[in-house]
Short mmCIF file of the C-alpha atoms (twelve columns), coordinates in Angstrom:
data_MODEL
# 
_entry.id   MODEL 
# 
loop_
_atom_site.group_PDB 
_atom_site.id 
_atom_site.type_symbol 
_atom_site.label_atom_id 
_atom_site.label_alt_id 
_atom_site.label_comp_id 
_atom_site.label_asym_id 
_atom_site.label_seq_id 
_atom_site.Cartn_x 
_atom_site.Cartn_y 
_atom_site.Cartn_z 
_atom_site.pdbx_PDB_model_num 
ATOM 1   C CA . MET A 1   -115.706 -104.558 43.530 1 
ATOM 2   C CA . SER A 2   -117.292 -107.987 43.478 1 
ATOM 3   C CA . ILE A 3   -119.581 -109.240 46.244 1 
ATOM 4   C CA . ARG A 4   -120.644 -112.862 46.784 1 
ATOM 5   C CA . HIS A 5   -124.425 -113.260 46.625 1 
ATOM 6   C CA . ILE A 6   -124.733 -117.040 46.149 1 
ATOM 7   C CA . ASN A 7   -124.874 -119.434 49.097 1 
ATOM 8   C CA . ASP A 8   -123.527 -123.000 49.145 1 
ATOM 9   C CA . LYS A 9   -126.793 -124.329 47.700 1 
ATOM 10  C CA . GLY A 10  -126.571 -122.025 44.697 1 
ATOM 11  C CA . GLN A 11  -129.391 -119.820 45.966 1 
ATOM 12  C CA . THR A 12  -129.306 -116.095 45.368 1 
ATOM 13  C CA . ILE A 13  -128.927 -113.996 48.510 1 
ATOM 14  C CA . PRO A 14  -130.022 -110.353 48.275 1 
ATOM 15  C CA . PRO A 15  -127.548 -107.861 49.727 1 
ATOM 16  C CA . ALA A 16  -128.341 -106.267 53.060 1 
ATOM 17  C CA . MET A 17  -130.931 -103.526 52.915 1 
ATOM 18  C CA . GLY A 18  -129.873 -100.032 53.892 1 
ATOM 19  C CA . GLU A 19  -131.655 -97.784  56.357 1 
ATOM 20  C CA . MET A 20  -134.216 -95.247  55.189 1 
ATOM 21  C CA . PRO A 21  -132.126 -92.056  54.879 1 
ATOM 22  C CA . GLN A 22  -132.550 -89.460  57.590 1 
ATOM 23  C CA . GLY A 23  -134.956 -86.730  56.558 1 
ATOM 24  C CA . TRP A 24  -136.949 -88.922  54.179 1 
ATOM 25  C CA . GLU A 25  -140.033 -89.001  56.411 1 
ATOM 26  C CA . ALA A 26  -141.738 -86.473  54.139 1 
ATOM 27  C CA . TYR A 27  -141.559 -88.728  51.093 1 
ATOM 28  C CA . ASP A 28  -144.308 -91.188  50.163 1 
ATOM 29  C CA . PHE A 29  -142.852 -94.583  49.235 1 
ATOM 30  C CA . ASN A 30  -144.811 -97.828  49.340 1 
ATOM 31  C CA . VAL A 31  -141.907 -100.058 48.276 1 
ATOM 32  C CA . ASN A 32  -138.305 -99.997  49.443 1 
ATOM 33  C CA . TRP A 33  -136.434 -101.929 46.734 1 
ATOM 34  C CA . PHE A 34  -133.827 -99.220  46.223 1 
ATOM 35  C CA . LEU A 35  -132.705 -99.382  49.857 1 
ATOM 36  C CA . TYR A 36  -130.660 -102.478 49.029 1 
ATOM 37  C CA . HIS A 37  -128.318 -100.220 47.080 1 
ATOM 38  C CA . LEU A 38  -127.661 -97.570  49.687 1 
ATOM 39  C CA . PRO A 39  -124.742 -99.229  51.540 1 
ATOM 40  C CA . HIS A 40  -122.943 -99.539  48.193 1 
ATOM 41  C CA . PHE A 41  -124.083 -96.493  46.230 1 
ATOM 42  C CA . GLU A 42  -122.284 -94.236  48.699 1 
ATOM 43  C CA . LYS A 43  -119.309 -94.825  46.387 1 
ATOM 44  C CA . LEU A 44  -121.141 -92.817  43.726 1 
ATOM 45  C CA . ILE A 45  -120.966 -89.782  45.988 1 
ATOM 46  C CA . ASP A 46  -117.169 -90.057  45.945 1 
ATOM 47  C CA . TRP A 47  -117.303 -90.454  42.153 1 
ATOM 48  C CA . ARG A 48  -119.358 -87.249  41.871 1 
ATOM 49  C CA . LEU A 49  -116.893 -85.313  44.027 1 
ATOM 50  C CA . GLU A 50  -114.095 -86.175  41.608 1 
ATOM 51  C CA . ILE A 51  -115.905 -84.460  38.717 1 
ATOM 52  C CA . ASP A 52  -115.310 -80.704  38.589 1 
ATOM 53  C CA . ARG A 53  -118.199 -79.893  36.245 1 
ATOM 54  C CA . SER A 54  -121.936 -80.407  36.036 1 
ATOM 55  C CA . ILE A 55  -123.220 -83.910  35.316 1 
ATOM 56  C CA . ARG A 56  -126.180 -85.440  33.522 1 
ATOM 57  C CA . ILE A 57  -127.970 -88.568  34.733 1 
ATOM 58  C CA . LEU A 58  -130.405 -90.768  32.824 1 
ATOM 59  C CA . GLU A 59  -132.685 -93.113  34.733 1 
ATOM 60  C CA . VAL A 60  -134.707 -95.766  32.890 1 
ATOM 61  C CA . GLY A 61  -137.492 -96.771  35.282 1 
ATOM 62  C CA . CYS A 62  -138.704 -94.327  37.920 1 
ATOM 63  C CA . TYR A 63  -141.661 -96.012  39.639 1 
ATOM 64  C CA . GLU A 64  -142.310 -94.004  42.860 1 
ATOM 65  C CA . GLY A 65  -139.144 -91.965  42.426 1 
ATOM 66  C CA . MET A 66  -137.040 -93.378  45.275 1 
ATOM 67  C CA . SER A 67  -133.875 -93.697  43.214 1 
ATOM 68  C CA . THR A 68  -134.616 -90.364  41.531 1 
ATOM 69  C CA . VAL A 69  -134.828 -88.662  44.913 1 
ATOM 70  C CA . TRP A 70  -131.544 -90.237  46.020 1 
ATOM 71  C CA . PHE A 71  -129.761 -89.132  42.844 1 
ATOM 72  C CA . LEU A 72  -131.126 -85.595  43.167 1 
ATOM 73  C CA . GLU A 73  -130.153 -85.300  46.814 1 
ATOM 74  C CA . ASN A 74  -126.738 -86.948  46.641 1 
ATOM 75  C CA . LEU A 75  -125.365 -86.479  43.126 1 
ATOM 76  C CA . CYS A 76  -127.078 -83.357  41.801 1 
ATOM 77  C CA . LYS A 77  -125.227 -80.929  44.048 1 
ATOM 78  C CA . SER A 78  -124.979 -78.096  41.541 1 
ATOM 79  C CA . VAL A 79  -128.055 -76.440  40.050 1 
ATOM 80  C CA . GLN A 80  -126.558 -77.341  36.670 1 
ATOM 81  C CA . ASP A 81  -126.658 -81.071  37.488 1 
ATOM 82  C CA . THR A 82  -129.693 -82.687  35.862 1 
ATOM 83  C CA . ILE A 83  -131.497 -86.003  35.646 1 
ATOM 84  C CA . VAL A 84  -133.834 -87.369  33.000 1 
ATOM 85  C CA . SER A 85  -136.094 -90.052  34.466 1 
ATOM 86  C CA . VAL A 86  -138.079 -92.237  32.084 1 
ATOM 87  C CA . ASP A 87  -141.121 -94.362  32.878 1 
ATOM 88  C CA . TRP A 88  -144.072 -95.484  30.828 1 
ATOM 89  C CA . TYR A 89  -146.538 -96.069  33.721 1 
ATOM 90  C CA . ASP A 90  -148.464 -98.437  31.479 1 
ATOM 91  C CA . GLY A 91  -150.693 -100.314 33.945 1 
ATOM 92  C CA . LEU A 92  -148.899 -103.656 34.044 1 
ATOM 93  C CA . ASN A 93  -149.653 -106.134 36.847 1 
ATOM 94  C CA . GLY A 94  -153.057 -104.605 37.529 1 
ATOM 95  C CA . GLN A 95  -151.607 -101.788 39.621 1 
ATOM 96  C CA . SER A 96  -152.901 -98.239  39.686 1 
ATOM 97  C CA . TRP A 97  -150.081 -96.698  37.709 1 
ATOM 98  C CA . ILE A 98  -151.667 -93.252  37.716 1 
ATOM 99  C CA . ASP A 99  -151.326 -93.199  41.511 1 
ATOM 100 C CA . ILE A 100 -147.724 -94.409  41.267 1 
ATOM 101 C CA . LYS A 101 -146.868 -91.729  38.708 1 
ATOM 102 C CA . ASP A 102 -148.486 -89.026  40.858 1 
ATOM 103 C CA . ARG A 103 -146.517 -90.300  43.861 1 
ATOM 104 C CA . ALA A 104 -143.280 -90.050  41.862 1 
ATOM 105 C CA . VAL A 105 -144.088 -86.503  40.776 1 
ATOM 106 C CA . SER A 106 -144.871 -85.526  44.369 1 
ATOM 107 C CA . ASN A 107 -141.684 -87.097  45.721 1 
ATOM 108 C CA . ILE A 108 -139.538 -85.353  43.122 1 
ATOM 109 C CA . ARG A 109 -141.198 -82.043  43.936 1 
ATOM 110 C CA . LYS A 110 -140.454 -82.484  47.646 1 
ATOM 111 C CA . THR A 111 -136.695 -82.578  46.959 1 
ATOM 112 C CA . GLY A 112 -136.846 -78.889  46.059 1 
ATOM 113 C CA . LYS A 113 -134.942 -79.804  42.893 1 
ATOM 114 C CA . GLU A 114 -137.858 -80.394  40.530 1 
ATOM 115 C CA . PRO A 115 -136.434 -77.969  37.910 1 
ATOM 116 C CA . GLN A 116 -133.377 -80.232  37.633 1 
ATOM 117 C CA . CYS A 117 -135.471 -83.317  36.831 1 
ATOM 118 C CA . ASN A 118 -137.228 -84.102  33.576 1 
ATOM 119 C CA . LEU A 119 -139.729 -86.929  34.084 1 
ATOM 120 C CA . MET A 120 -140.469 -88.348  30.644 1 
ATOM 121 C CA . LEU A 121 -143.670 -90.393  30.343 1 
ATOM 122 C CA . ALA A 122 -142.633 -92.649  27.499 1 
ATOM 123 C CA . LYS A 123 -141.377 -96.091  26.571 1 
ATOM 124 C CA . SER A 124 -137.642 -96.407  27.042 1 
ATOM 125 C CA . GLU A 125 -136.866 -96.855  23.346 1 
ATOM 126 C CA . GLU A 126 -138.889 -93.773  22.416 1 
ATOM 127 C CA . ALA A 127 -137.355 -91.645  25.158 1 
ATOM 128 C CA . MET A 128 -133.773 -92.708  24.488 1 
ATOM 129 C CA . THR A 129 -134.129 -92.171  20.755 1 
ATOM 130 C CA . SER A 130 -135.182 -88.581  21.454 1 
ATOM 131 C CA . LEU A 131 -132.095 -87.998  23.619 1 
ATOM 132 C CA . THR A 132 -129.356 -88.912  21.147 1 
ATOM 133 C CA . ARG A 133 -128.015 -85.350  21.042 1 
ATOM 134 C CA . SER A 134 -127.241 -85.643  24.756 1 
ATOM 135 C CA . ARG A 135 -124.479 -87.492  26.572 1 
ATOM 136 C CA . PHE A 136 -124.916 -88.771  30.112 1 
ATOM 137 C CA . ASP A 137 -122.328 -89.350  32.824 1 
ATOM 138 C CA . LEU A 138 -124.460 -91.900  34.678 1 
ATOM 139 C CA . ILE A 139 -127.195 -94.123  33.262 1 
ATOM 140 C CA . TYR A 140 -129.225 -96.224  35.689 1 
ATOM 141 C CA . ILE A 141 -131.304 -98.954  34.023 1 
ATOM 142 C CA . ASP A 142 -134.138 -100.385 36.122 1 
ATOM 143 C CA . GLY A 143 -136.978 -100.611 33.625 1 
ATOM 144 C CA . ASP A 144 -138.398 -103.608 31.796 1 
ATOM 145 C CA . HIS A 145 -136.547 -106.671 33.157 1 
ATOM 146 C CA . ARG A 146 -137.264 -108.927 30.198 1 
ATOM 147 C CA . GLU A 147 -134.225 -110.102 28.254 1 
ATOM 148 C CA . LYS A 148 -135.029 -108.317 24.998 1 
ATOM 149 C CA . ALA A 149 -135.699 -104.988 26.711 1 
ATOM 150 C CA . VAL A 150 -132.616 -105.179 28.945 1 
ATOM 151 C CA . HIS A 151 -130.463 -105.942 25.913 1 
ATOM 152 C CA . SER A 152 -131.880 -103.206 23.673 1 
ATOM 153 C CA . ASP A 153 -131.906 -100.525 26.391 1 
ATOM 154 C CA . SER A 154 -128.319 -101.377 27.318 1 
ATOM 155 C CA . VAL A 155 -126.894 -101.443 23.804 1 
ATOM 156 C CA . PHE A 156 -128.559 -98.165  22.864 1 
ATOM 157 C CA . ALA A 157 -127.429 -96.460  26.067 1 
ATOM 158 C CA . TRP A 158 -123.841 -97.639  25.614 1 
ATOM 159 C CA . ARG A 159 -123.518 -96.757  21.936 1 
ATOM 160 C CA . TYR A 160 -125.458 -93.510  21.706 1 
ATOM 161 C CA . LEU A 161 -126.002 -91.912  25.126 1 
ATOM 162 C CA . LEU A 162 -123.140 -92.686  27.522 1 
ATOM 163 C CA . ALA A 163 -120.309 -90.165  27.718 1 
ATOM 164 C CA . THR A 164 -116.702 -91.310  27.659 1 
ATOM 165 C CA . GLY A 165 -115.783 -92.108  31.249 1 
ATOM 166 C CA . GLY A 166 -119.436 -92.531  32.118 1 
ATOM 167 C CA . ILE A 167 -121.101 -95.364  34.049 1 
ATOM 168 C CA . ILE A 168 -124.078 -97.579  33.286 1 
ATOM 169 C CA . LEU A 169 -125.643 -99.228  36.334 1 
ATOM 170 C CA . TRP A 170 -128.213 -102.045 36.164 1 
ATOM 171 C CA . ASP A 171 -130.517 -102.999 38.991 1 
ATOM 172 C CA . ASP A 172 -131.491 -106.546 39.992 1 
ATOM 173 C CA . TYR A 173 -128.610 -108.646 38.690 1 
ATOM 174 C CA . PHE A 174 -128.968 -110.472 42.015 1 
ATOM 175 C CA . CYS A 175 -132.737 -110.046 42.299 1 
ATOM 176 C CA . PRO A 176 -134.319 -112.760 44.519 1 
ATOM 177 C CA . THR A 177 -137.190 -113.041 42.012 1 
ATOM 178 C CA . LYS A 178 -136.010 -115.668 39.526 1 
ATOM 179 C CA . VAL A 179 -137.867 -114.492 36.421 1 
ATOM 180 C CA . GLU A 180 -136.602 -110.920 36.777 1 
ATOM 181 C CA . ARG A 181 -133.068 -111.979 37.692 1 
ATOM 182 C CA . GLU A 182 -132.821 -114.307 34.708 1 
ATOM 183 C CA . GLY A 183 -134.172 -111.668 32.327 1 
ATOM 184 C CA . VAL A 184 -131.609 -109.141 33.479 1 
ATOM 185 C CA . ARG A 185 -128.729 -111.619 33.333 1 
ATOM 186 C CA . ALA A 186 -129.645 -112.947 29.896 1 
ATOM 187 C CA . GLY A 187 -130.050 -109.447 28.482 1 
ATOM 188 C CA . LEU A 188 -126.745 -108.326 29.931 1 
ATOM 189 C CA . ALA A 189 -124.929 -111.412 28.681 1 
ATOM 190 C CA . ARG A 190 -125.985 -110.483 25.136 1 
ATOM 191 C CA . PHE A 191 -125.062 -106.841 25.737 1 
ATOM 192 C CA . CYS A 192 -121.571 -107.757 26.960 1 
ATOM 193 C CA . LYS A 193 -121.002 -109.913 23.890 1 
ATOM 194 C CA . ASP A 194 -122.304 -107.302 21.442 1 
ATOM 195 C CA . CYS A 195 -120.407 -104.396 23.005 1 
ATOM 196 C CA . ASN A 196 -117.303 -106.315 24.111 1 
ATOM 197 C CA . VAL A 197 -117.478 -105.252 27.758 1 
ATOM 198 C CA . GLU A 198 -117.224 -107.032 31.103 1 
ATOM 199 C CA . LEU A 199 -119.536 -106.432 34.044 1 
ATOM 200 C CA . ARG A 200 -118.415 -105.291 37.464 1 
ATOM 201 C CA . PHE A 201 -120.585 -105.362 40.565 1 
ATOM 202 C CA . LEU A 202 -121.615 -102.843 43.184 1 
ATOM 203 C CA . GLY A 203 -123.915 -104.490 45.707 1 
ATOM 204 C CA . ASN A 204 -127.072 -105.629 43.900 1 
ATOM 205 C CA . ALA A 205 -126.124 -103.650 40.799 1 
ATOM 206 C CA . ALA A 206 -123.977 -104.542 37.807 1 
ATOM 207 C CA . TYR A 207 -122.054 -101.764 36.099 1 
ATOM 208 C CA . VAL A 208 -119.638 -100.881 33.318 1 
ATOM 209 C CA . ILE A 209 -117.492 -97.829  32.707 1 
ATOM 210 C CA . LYS A 210 -116.940 -96.487  29.198 1 
ATOM 211 C CA . GLY A 211 -113.229 -95.965  28.716 1 
# 
């Protein structure tokens, strides 16, 4: 589905933020970016119910683990369902990335599904290259928002990691922060041209399905 996010002055309007899910009081999140997706990502639960086998999810960009927790709780219903979550935690922007990584590890552990999650501490290109023997049903890309990184992560995921019938989702196509929004859009424009695909939209996220 397509949702209008531009007002009459051409300004980007972020989609409405969802509520913190019930039962999440035990988790430790300092940012709530992922909540914008919740009113729309409910459709992914219906998608999961239509699949009568185990699934594999790849997440590029974990941060504090909010999206990882949501995927584990809502899509990884079988003990055979797994997620690989990749983040470099490299100390950009002067933040204490060790604390953020430890918070992600703690949040994942609190789901009770830690054995189903492989948190890879690596750059996206290194991690994805090591996963080429695997195929993923859902790939969520929310890592480096610069054009070159968005393009390379997307092309590699599409060509070498996404299963037939699988979905790639990208965060922040409608990000209110101009520099990040423009990086994502420019990278995806190149990806669409190189891979001959057309974007669809689900709330704040862009997506494609591999036919």
